[in-house]
Tab-separated table of C-alpha atoms in Angstrom:
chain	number	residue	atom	x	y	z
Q	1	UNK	CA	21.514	14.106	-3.524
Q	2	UNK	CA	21.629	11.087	-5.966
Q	3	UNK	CA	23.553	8.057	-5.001
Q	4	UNK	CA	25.906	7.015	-7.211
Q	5	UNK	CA	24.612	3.418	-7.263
Q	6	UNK	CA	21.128	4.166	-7.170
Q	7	UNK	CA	18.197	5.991	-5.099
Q	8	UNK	CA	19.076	9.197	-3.165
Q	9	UNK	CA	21.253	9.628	-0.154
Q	10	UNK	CA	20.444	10.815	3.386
Q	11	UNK	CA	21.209	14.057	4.282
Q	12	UNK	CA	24.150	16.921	3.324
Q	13	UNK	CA	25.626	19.423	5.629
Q	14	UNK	CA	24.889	22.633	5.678
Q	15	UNK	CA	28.589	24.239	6.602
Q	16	UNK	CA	31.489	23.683	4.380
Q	17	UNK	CA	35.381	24.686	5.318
Q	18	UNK	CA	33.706	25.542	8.836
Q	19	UNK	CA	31.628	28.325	8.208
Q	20	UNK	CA	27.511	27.989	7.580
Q	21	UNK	CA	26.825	28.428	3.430
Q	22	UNK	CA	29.501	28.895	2.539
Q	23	UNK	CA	29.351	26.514	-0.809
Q	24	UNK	CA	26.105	28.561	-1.969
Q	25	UNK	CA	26.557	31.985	-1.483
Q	26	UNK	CA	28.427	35.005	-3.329
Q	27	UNK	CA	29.882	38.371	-3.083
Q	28	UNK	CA	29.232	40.921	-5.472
Q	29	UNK	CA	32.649	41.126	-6.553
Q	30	UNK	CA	32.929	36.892	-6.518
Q	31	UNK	CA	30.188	37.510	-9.643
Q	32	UNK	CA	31.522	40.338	-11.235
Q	33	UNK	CA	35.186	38.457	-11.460
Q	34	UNK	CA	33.382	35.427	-12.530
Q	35	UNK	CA	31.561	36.708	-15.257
Q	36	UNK	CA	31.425	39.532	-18.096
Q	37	UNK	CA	30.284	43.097	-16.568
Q	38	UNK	CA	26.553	42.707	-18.908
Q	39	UNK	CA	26.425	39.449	-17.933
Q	40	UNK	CA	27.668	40.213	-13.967
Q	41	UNK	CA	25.346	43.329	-14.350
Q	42	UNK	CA	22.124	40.946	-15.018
Q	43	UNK	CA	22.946	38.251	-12.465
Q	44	UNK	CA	23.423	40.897	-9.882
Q	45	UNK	CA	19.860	42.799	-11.230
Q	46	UNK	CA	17.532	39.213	-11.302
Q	47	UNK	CA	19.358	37.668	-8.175
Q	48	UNK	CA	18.607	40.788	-6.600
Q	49	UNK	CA	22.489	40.796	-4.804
Q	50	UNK	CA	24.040	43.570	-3.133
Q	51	UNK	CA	27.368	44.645	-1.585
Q	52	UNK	CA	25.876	44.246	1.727
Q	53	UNK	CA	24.500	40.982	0.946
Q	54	UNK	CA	20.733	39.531	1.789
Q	55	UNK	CA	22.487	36.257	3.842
Q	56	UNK	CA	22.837	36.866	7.863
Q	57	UNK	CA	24.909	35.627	10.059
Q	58	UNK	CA	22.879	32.789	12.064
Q	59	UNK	CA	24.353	33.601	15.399
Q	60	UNK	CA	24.291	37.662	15.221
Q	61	UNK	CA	21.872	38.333	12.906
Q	62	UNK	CA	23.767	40.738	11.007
Q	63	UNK	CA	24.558	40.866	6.869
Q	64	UNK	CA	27.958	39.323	5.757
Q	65	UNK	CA	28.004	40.536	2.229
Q	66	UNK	CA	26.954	37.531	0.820
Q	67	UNK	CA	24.208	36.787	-1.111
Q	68	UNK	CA	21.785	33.760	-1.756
Q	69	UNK	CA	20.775	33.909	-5.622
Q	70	UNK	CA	17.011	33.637	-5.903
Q	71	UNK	CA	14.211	35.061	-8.127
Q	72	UNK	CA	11.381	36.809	-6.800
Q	73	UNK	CA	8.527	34.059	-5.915
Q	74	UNK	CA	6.265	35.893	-7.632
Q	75	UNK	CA	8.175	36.248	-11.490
Q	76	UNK	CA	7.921	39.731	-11.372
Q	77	UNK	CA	11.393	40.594	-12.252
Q	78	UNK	CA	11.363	43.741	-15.300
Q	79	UNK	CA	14.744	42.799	-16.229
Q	80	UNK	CA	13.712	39.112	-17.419
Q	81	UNK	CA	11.075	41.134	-20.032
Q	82	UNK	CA	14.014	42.258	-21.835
Q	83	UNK	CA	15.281	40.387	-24.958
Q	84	UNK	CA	17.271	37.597	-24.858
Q	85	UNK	CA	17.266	38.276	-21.203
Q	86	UNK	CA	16.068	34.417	-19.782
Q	87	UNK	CA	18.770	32.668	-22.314
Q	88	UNK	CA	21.813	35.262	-20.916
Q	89	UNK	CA	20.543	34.609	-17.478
Q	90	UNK	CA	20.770	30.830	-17.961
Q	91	UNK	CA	24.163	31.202	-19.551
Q	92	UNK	CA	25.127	32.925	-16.520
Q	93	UNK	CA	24.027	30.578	-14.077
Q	94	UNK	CA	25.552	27.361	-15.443
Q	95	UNK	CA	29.058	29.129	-15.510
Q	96	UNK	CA	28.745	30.295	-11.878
Q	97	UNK	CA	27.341	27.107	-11.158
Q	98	UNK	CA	30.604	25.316	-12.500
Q	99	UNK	CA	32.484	27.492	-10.413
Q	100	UNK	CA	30.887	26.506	-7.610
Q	101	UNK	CA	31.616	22.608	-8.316
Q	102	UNK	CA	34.803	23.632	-7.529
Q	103	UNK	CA	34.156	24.566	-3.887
Q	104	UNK	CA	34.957	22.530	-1.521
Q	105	UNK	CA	31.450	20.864	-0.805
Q	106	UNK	CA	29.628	19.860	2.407
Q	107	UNK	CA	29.934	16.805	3.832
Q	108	UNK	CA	27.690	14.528	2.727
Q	109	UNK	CA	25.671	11.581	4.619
Q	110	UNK	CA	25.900	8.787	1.682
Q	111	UNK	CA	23.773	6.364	3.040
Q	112	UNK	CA	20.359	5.349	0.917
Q	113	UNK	CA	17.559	4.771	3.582
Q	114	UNK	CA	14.648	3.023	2.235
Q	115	UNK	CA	11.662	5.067	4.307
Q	116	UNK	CA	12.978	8.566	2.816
Q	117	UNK	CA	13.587	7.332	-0.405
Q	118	UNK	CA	9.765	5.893	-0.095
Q	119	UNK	CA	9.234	10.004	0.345
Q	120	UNK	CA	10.861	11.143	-2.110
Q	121	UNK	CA	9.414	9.230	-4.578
Q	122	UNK	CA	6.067	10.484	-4.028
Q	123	UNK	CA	7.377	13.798	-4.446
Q	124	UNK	CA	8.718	13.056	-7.382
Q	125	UNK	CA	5.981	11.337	-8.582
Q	126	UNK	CA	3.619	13.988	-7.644
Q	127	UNK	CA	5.440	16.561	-9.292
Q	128	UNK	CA	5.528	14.265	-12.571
Q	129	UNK	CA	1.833	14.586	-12.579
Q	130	UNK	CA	1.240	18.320	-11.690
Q	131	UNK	CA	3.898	19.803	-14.308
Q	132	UNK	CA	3.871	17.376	-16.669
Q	133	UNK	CA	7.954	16.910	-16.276
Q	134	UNK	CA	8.468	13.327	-17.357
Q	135	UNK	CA	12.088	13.800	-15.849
Q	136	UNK	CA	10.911	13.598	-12.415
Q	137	UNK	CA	8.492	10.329	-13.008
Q	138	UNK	CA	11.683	9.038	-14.369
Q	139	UNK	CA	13.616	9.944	-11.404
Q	140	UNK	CA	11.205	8.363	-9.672
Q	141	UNK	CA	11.858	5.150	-11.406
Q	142	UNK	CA	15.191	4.993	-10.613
Q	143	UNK	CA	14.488	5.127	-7.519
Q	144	UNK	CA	12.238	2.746	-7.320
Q	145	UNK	CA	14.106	0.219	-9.319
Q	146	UNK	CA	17.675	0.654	-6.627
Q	147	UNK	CA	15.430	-0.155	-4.111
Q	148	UNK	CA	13.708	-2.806	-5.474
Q	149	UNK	CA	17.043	-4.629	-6.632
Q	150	UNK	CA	19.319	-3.671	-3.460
Q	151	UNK	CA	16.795	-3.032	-0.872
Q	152	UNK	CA	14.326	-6.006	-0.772
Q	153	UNK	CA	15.578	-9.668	0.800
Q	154	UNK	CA	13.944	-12.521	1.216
Q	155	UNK	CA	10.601	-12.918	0.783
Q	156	UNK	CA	10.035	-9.326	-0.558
Q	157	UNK	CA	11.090	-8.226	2.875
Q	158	UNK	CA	12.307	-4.472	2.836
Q	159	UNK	CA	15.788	-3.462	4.209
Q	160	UNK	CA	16.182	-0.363	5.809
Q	161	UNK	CA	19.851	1.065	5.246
Q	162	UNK	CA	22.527	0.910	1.843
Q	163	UNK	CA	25.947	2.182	1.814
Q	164	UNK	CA	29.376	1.338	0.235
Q	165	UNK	CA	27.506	-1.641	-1.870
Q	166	UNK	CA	26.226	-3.338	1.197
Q	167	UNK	CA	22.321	-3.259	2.318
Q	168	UNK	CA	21.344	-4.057	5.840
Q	169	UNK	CA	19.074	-3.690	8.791
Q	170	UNK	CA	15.829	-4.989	8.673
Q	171	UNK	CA	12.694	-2.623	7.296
Q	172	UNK	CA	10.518	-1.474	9.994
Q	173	UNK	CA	6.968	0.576	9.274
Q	174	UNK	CA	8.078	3.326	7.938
Q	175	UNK	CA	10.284	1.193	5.083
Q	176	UNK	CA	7.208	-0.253	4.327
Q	177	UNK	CA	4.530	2.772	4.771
Q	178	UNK	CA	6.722	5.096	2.949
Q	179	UNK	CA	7.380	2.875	0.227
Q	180	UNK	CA	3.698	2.010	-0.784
Q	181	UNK	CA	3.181	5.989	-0.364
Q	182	UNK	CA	5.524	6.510	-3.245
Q	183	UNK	CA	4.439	3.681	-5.166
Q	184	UNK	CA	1.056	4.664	-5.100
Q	185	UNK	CA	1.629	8.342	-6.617
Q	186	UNK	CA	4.041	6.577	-9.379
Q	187	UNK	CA	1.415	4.623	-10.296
Q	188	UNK	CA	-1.141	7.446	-10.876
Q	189	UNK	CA	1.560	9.590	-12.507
Q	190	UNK	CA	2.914	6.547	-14.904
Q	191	UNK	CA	-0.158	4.525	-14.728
Q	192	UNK	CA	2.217	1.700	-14.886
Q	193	UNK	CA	0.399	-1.487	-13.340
Q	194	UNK	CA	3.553	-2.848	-11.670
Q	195	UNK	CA	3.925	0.312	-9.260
Q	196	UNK	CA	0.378	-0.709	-8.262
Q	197	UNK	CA	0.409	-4.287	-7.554
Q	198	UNK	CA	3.791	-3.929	-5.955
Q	199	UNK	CA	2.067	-1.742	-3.131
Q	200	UNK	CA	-0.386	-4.008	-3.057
Q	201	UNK	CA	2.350	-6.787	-2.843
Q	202	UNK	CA	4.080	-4.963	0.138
Q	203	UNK	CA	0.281	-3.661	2.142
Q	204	UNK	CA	0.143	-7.783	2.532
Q	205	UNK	CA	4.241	-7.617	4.000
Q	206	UNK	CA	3.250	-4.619	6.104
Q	207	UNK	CA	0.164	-6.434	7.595
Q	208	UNK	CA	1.885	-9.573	7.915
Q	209	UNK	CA	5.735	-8.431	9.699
Q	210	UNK	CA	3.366	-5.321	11.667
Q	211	UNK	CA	-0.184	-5.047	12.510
Q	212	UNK	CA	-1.538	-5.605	15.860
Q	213	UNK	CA	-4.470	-7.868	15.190
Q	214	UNK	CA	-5.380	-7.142	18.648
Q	215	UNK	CA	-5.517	-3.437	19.494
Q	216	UNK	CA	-5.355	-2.356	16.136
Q	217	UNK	CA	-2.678	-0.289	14.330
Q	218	UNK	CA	0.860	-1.400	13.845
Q	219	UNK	CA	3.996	-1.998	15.691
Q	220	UNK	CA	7.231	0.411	14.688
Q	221	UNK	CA	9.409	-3.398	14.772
Q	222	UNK	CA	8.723	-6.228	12.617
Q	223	UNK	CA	7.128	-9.703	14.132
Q	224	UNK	CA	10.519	-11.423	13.893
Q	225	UNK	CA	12.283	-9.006	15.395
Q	226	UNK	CA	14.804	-10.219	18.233
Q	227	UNK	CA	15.664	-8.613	21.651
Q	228	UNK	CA	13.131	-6.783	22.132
Q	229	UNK	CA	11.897	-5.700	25.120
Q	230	UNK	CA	8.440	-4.502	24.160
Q	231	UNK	CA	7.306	-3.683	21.111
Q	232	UNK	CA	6.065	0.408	20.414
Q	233	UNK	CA	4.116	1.957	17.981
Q	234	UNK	CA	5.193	5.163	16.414
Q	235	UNK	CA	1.412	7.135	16.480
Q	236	UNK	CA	2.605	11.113	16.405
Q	237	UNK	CA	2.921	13.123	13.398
Q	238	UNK	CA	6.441	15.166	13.884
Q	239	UNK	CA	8.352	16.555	11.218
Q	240	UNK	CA	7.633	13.229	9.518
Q	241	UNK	CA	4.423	11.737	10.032
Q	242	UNK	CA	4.135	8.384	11.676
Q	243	UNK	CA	4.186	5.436	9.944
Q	244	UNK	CA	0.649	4.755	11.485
Q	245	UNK	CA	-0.830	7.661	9.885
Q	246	UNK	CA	0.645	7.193	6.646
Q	247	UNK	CA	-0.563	3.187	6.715
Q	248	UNK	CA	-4.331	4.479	7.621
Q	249	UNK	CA	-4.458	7.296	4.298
Q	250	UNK	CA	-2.700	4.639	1.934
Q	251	UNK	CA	-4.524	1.694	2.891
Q	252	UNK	CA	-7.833	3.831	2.538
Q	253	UNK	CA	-6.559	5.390	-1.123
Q	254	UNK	CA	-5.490	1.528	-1.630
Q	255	UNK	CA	-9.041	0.360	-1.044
Q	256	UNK	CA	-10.627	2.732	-3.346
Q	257	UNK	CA	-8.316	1.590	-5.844
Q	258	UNK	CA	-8.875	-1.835	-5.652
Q	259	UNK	CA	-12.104	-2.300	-4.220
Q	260	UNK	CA	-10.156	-3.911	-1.397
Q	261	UNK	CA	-12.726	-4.153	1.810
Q	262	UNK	CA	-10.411	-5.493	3.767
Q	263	UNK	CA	-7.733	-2.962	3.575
Q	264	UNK	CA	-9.843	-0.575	4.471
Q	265	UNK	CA	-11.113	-2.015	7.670
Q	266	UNK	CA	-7.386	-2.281	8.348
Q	267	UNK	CA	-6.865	1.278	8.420
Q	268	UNK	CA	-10.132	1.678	9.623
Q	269	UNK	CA	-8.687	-0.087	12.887
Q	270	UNK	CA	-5.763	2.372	13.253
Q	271	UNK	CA	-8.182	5.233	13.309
Q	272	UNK	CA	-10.003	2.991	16.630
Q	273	UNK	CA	-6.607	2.371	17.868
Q	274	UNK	CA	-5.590	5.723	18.262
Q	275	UNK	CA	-8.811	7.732	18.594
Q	276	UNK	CA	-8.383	8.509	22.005
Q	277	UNK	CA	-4.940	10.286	21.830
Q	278	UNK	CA	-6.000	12.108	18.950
Q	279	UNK	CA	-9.084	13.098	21.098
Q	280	UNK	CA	-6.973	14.588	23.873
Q	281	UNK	CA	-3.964	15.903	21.528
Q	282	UNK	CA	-5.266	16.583	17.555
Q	283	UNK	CA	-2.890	18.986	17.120
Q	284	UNK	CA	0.020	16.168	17.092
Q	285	UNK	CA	-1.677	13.908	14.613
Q	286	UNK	CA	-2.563	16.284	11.671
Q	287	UNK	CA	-1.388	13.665	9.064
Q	288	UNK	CA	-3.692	11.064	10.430
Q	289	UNK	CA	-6.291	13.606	10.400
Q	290	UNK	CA	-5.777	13.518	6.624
Q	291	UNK	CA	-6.697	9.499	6.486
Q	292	UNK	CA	-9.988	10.289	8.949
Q	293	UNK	CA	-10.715	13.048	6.284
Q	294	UNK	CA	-10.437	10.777	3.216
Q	295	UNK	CA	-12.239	8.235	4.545
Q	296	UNK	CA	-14.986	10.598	5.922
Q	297	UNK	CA	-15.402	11.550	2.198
Q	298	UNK	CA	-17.034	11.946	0.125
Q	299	UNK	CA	-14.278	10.283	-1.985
Q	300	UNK	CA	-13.998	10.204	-5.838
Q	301	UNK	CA	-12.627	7.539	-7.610
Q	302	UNK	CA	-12.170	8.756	-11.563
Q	303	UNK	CA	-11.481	5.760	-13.840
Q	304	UNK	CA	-9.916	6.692	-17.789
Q	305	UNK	CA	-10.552	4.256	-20.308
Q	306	UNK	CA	-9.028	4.818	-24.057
Q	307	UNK	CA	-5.476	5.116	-25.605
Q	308	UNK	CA	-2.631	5.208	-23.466
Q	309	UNK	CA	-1.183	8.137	-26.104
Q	310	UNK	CA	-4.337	9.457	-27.066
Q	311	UNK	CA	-4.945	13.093	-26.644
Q	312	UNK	CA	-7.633	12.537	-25.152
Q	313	UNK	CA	-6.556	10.208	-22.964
Q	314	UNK	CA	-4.236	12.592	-22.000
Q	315	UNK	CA	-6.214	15.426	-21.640
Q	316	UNK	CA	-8.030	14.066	-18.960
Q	317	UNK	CA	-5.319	12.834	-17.301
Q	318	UNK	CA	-3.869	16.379	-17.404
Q	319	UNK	CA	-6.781	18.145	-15.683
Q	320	UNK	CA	-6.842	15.518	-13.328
Q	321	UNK	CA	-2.935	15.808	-12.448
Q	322	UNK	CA	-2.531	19.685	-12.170
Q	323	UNK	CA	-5.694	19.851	-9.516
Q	324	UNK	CA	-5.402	19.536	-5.956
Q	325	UNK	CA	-7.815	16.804	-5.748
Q	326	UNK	CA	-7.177	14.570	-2.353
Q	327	UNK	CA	-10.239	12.877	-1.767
Q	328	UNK	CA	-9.779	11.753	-5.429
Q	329	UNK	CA	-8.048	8.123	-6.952
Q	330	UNK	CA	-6.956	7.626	-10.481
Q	331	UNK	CA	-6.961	4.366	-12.442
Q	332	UNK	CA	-6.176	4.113	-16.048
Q	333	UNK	CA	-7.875	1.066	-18.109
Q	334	UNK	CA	-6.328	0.594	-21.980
Q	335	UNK	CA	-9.118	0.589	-24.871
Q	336	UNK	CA	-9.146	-2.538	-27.035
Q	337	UNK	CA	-7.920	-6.127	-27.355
Q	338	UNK	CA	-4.656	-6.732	-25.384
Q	339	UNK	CA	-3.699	-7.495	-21.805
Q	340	UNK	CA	-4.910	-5.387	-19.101
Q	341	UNK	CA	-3.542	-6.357	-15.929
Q	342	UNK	CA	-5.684	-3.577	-14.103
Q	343	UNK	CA	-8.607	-5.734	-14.708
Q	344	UNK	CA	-6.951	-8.685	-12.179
Q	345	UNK	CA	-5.747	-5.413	-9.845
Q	346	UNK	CA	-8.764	-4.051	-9.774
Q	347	UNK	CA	-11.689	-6.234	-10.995
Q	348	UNK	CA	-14.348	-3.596	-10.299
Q	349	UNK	CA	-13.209	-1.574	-13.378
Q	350	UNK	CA	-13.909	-4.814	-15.580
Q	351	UNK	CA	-17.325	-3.342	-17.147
Q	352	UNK	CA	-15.554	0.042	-17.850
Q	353	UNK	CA	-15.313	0.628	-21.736
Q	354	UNK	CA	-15.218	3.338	-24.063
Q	355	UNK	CA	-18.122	4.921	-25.520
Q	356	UNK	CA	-17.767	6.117	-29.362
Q	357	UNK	CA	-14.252	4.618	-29.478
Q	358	UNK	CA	-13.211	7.966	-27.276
Q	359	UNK	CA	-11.429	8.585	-23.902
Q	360	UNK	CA	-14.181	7.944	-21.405
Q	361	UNK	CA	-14.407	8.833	-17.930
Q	362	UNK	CA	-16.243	7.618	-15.024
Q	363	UNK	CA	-16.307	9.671	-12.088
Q	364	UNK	CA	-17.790	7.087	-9.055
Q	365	UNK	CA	-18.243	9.046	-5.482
Q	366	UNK	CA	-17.955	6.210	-2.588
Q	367	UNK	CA	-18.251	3.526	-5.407
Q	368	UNK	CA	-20.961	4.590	-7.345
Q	369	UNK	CA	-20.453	5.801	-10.461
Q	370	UNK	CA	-22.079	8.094	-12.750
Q	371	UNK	CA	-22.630	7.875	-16.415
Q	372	UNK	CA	-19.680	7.923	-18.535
Q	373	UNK	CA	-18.213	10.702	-20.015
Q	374	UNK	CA	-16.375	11.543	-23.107
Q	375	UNK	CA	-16.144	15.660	-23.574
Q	376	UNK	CA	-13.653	17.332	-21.801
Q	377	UNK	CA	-15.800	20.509	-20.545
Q	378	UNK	CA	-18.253	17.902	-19.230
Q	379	UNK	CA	-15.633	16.377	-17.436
Q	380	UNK	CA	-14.354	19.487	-15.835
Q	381	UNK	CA	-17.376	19.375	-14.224
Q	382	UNK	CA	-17.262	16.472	-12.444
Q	383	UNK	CA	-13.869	16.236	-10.896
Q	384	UNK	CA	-13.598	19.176	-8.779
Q	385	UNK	CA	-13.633	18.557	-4.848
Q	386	UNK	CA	-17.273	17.207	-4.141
Q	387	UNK	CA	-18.680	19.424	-1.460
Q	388	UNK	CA	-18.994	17.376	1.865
Q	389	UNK	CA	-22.824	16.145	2.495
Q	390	UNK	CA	-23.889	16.726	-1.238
């Protein structure tokens, strides 16, 4: 799904030469004339295919002979135990998957759309931190950098839609909410201050182009927008949650990050707004649920100080980033002389300084932090999910 220029495109079909999945599935005999018979023989084995095939037919319901390759969700696959088994099987797949390249592909919806990119970047990001795959915060970069170059007019205004070298349409709430989403999880997968500010840089543009400083909550269309007959707000969670929802949770996670008060009582004023439809219909606004649960707390907000390479450092980083911790923010302060722009970001973390000349931790529940910490077991220990009225 990457764009050529830059950032990743829209959407792909699922049917190719008219017929559903087509590009991505096989016969056992399409693998067995692809491939050696021990090679064909292990494919068949660890894909788990079959003559009859494991892919249905959408409309009847009934097996076509084709198969979807997959591995067992669980790893337990004998075969793989075997020696040299995992390398064969890898051979195996890149040469069917060159085959494949020469399918005629789906059609493909080329056009980079700054909300979903916003999305995918948190993913990305996230998925830096948990496994530790720097390929994915660098993805995530790229990303980041298309849109900021291509994507962002005057005034540090968002644009909505790319395609064919051109960028267009004005950004509406989700360009913005989405965006500061995924710059928010770069930053605490990279710790790179930019990523940081920049959210904080478009929060301002959000509040500015959409907020009703009336009511509370934000409009879907930007101040300046023209013709217009009234102006909405988005407030369900769907498929995608709203861009209300996701403003309340990352104004909230920005606020803990920054000591920001008054982004906080910002999203604290969406949750007002739309109390009373969430009151008659929770069920429809799960993902704003999320924001009332964060800022219900009780929150953690873990601050690192030592060597950005350290092992320690990154130790504590690591146990942080492979837990499922989401009442919990992450901010990174360097050891020593030097610049440290997270002090101007977030002046709160000023006093925060090693102790022994090790990684040190502070773990600070609603703002109040503990003593610091430098052992790793001892940390453990104060990171996991703080149970709620303790």
């Amino acid at each position: 799904m990457s764009a050529p220029e830059g950032g990743f495109c829209a959407a792909e079909d699922a049917d190719s030469e008219g017929e559903e999945g087509r590009f991505y599935v096989w016969t056992e005999q399409e693998i067995r004339d692809a491939l050696p018979r021990s090679e064909a023989d292990l494919v068949i084995r660890a894909f788990g295919v079959s003559a009859a095939g494991n892919f249905r037919d959408e409309a009847t319901g009934r097996n076509t002979g084709k198969n979807i390759l997959h591995l067992k969700a669980d790893g337990g696959i004998p075969i793989l135990e075997e020696p040299d088994a995992k390398a064969r099987l890898e051979k195996a797949r890149t040469a069917l998957f060159s085959i494949r390249e020469g399918r005629i592909h789906p059609l493909r919806d080329d056009k980079v759309l700054t909300d979903w990119n916003g999305l995918m970047i948190a993913a990305l990001a996230r998925g830096a931190r948990a496994f530790e795959e720097p390929r994915y915060a660098e993805a995530a970069r790229g990303a980041t950098a298309f849109l900021e170059q291509r994507l962002s007019g005057e005034g540090g205004r968002l644009l909505h839609r790319f395609r064919d070298g051109h960028a267009g349409i004005g950004g509406h709430l989700d360009d913005y909410t989405f965006m500061i989403w995924g710059l928010i999880e770069l930053y605490e997968a990279t710790l790179e201050e930019a990523h940081l500010r920049r959210a904080l840089e478009l929060a301002g543009a959000m509040r500015a182009r959409f907020e009703d400083t009336e009511e509370g909550g934000f409009f879907f269309a930007a101040r300046e927008t023209e013709d217009l007959i009234v102006r909405r707000k988005e407030i369900q969670d769907t498929a995608v949650p709203s861009g209300n929802s996701v403003a309340a949770l990352r104004l909230f996670r920005l606020a803990r990050l920054t000591g920001r008060d008054d982004l906080e009582k910002v999203a604290d004023g969406v949750l007002r707004a739309l109390g009373g439809a969430v009151e008659r219909f929770p069920s429809a606004f799960t993902f704003l649920l999320c924001a009332l649960d964060f800022t219900v707390g009780p929150t953690q907000e873990v601050v690192i100080v030592g060597d950005r390479n350290g092992e320690g450092t990154r130790a504590m980083l690591r146990v942080l980033g492979c837990r499922f911790l989401p009442d919990t923010v992450t901010l990174f302060r360097p050891a020593g002389p030097g610049d440290r722009e997270i002090d101007d970001i977030a002046p709160f973390v000023r006093s925060h300084e090693t102790v022994d000349d090790k990684a040190t931790a502070y773990v600070c529940r609603n703002r109040s932090c503990r003593a610091p910490v430098t052992g790793l077991e001892e940390f453990l220990g104060t990171i996991e999910r703080p149970v709620r009225g303790v």
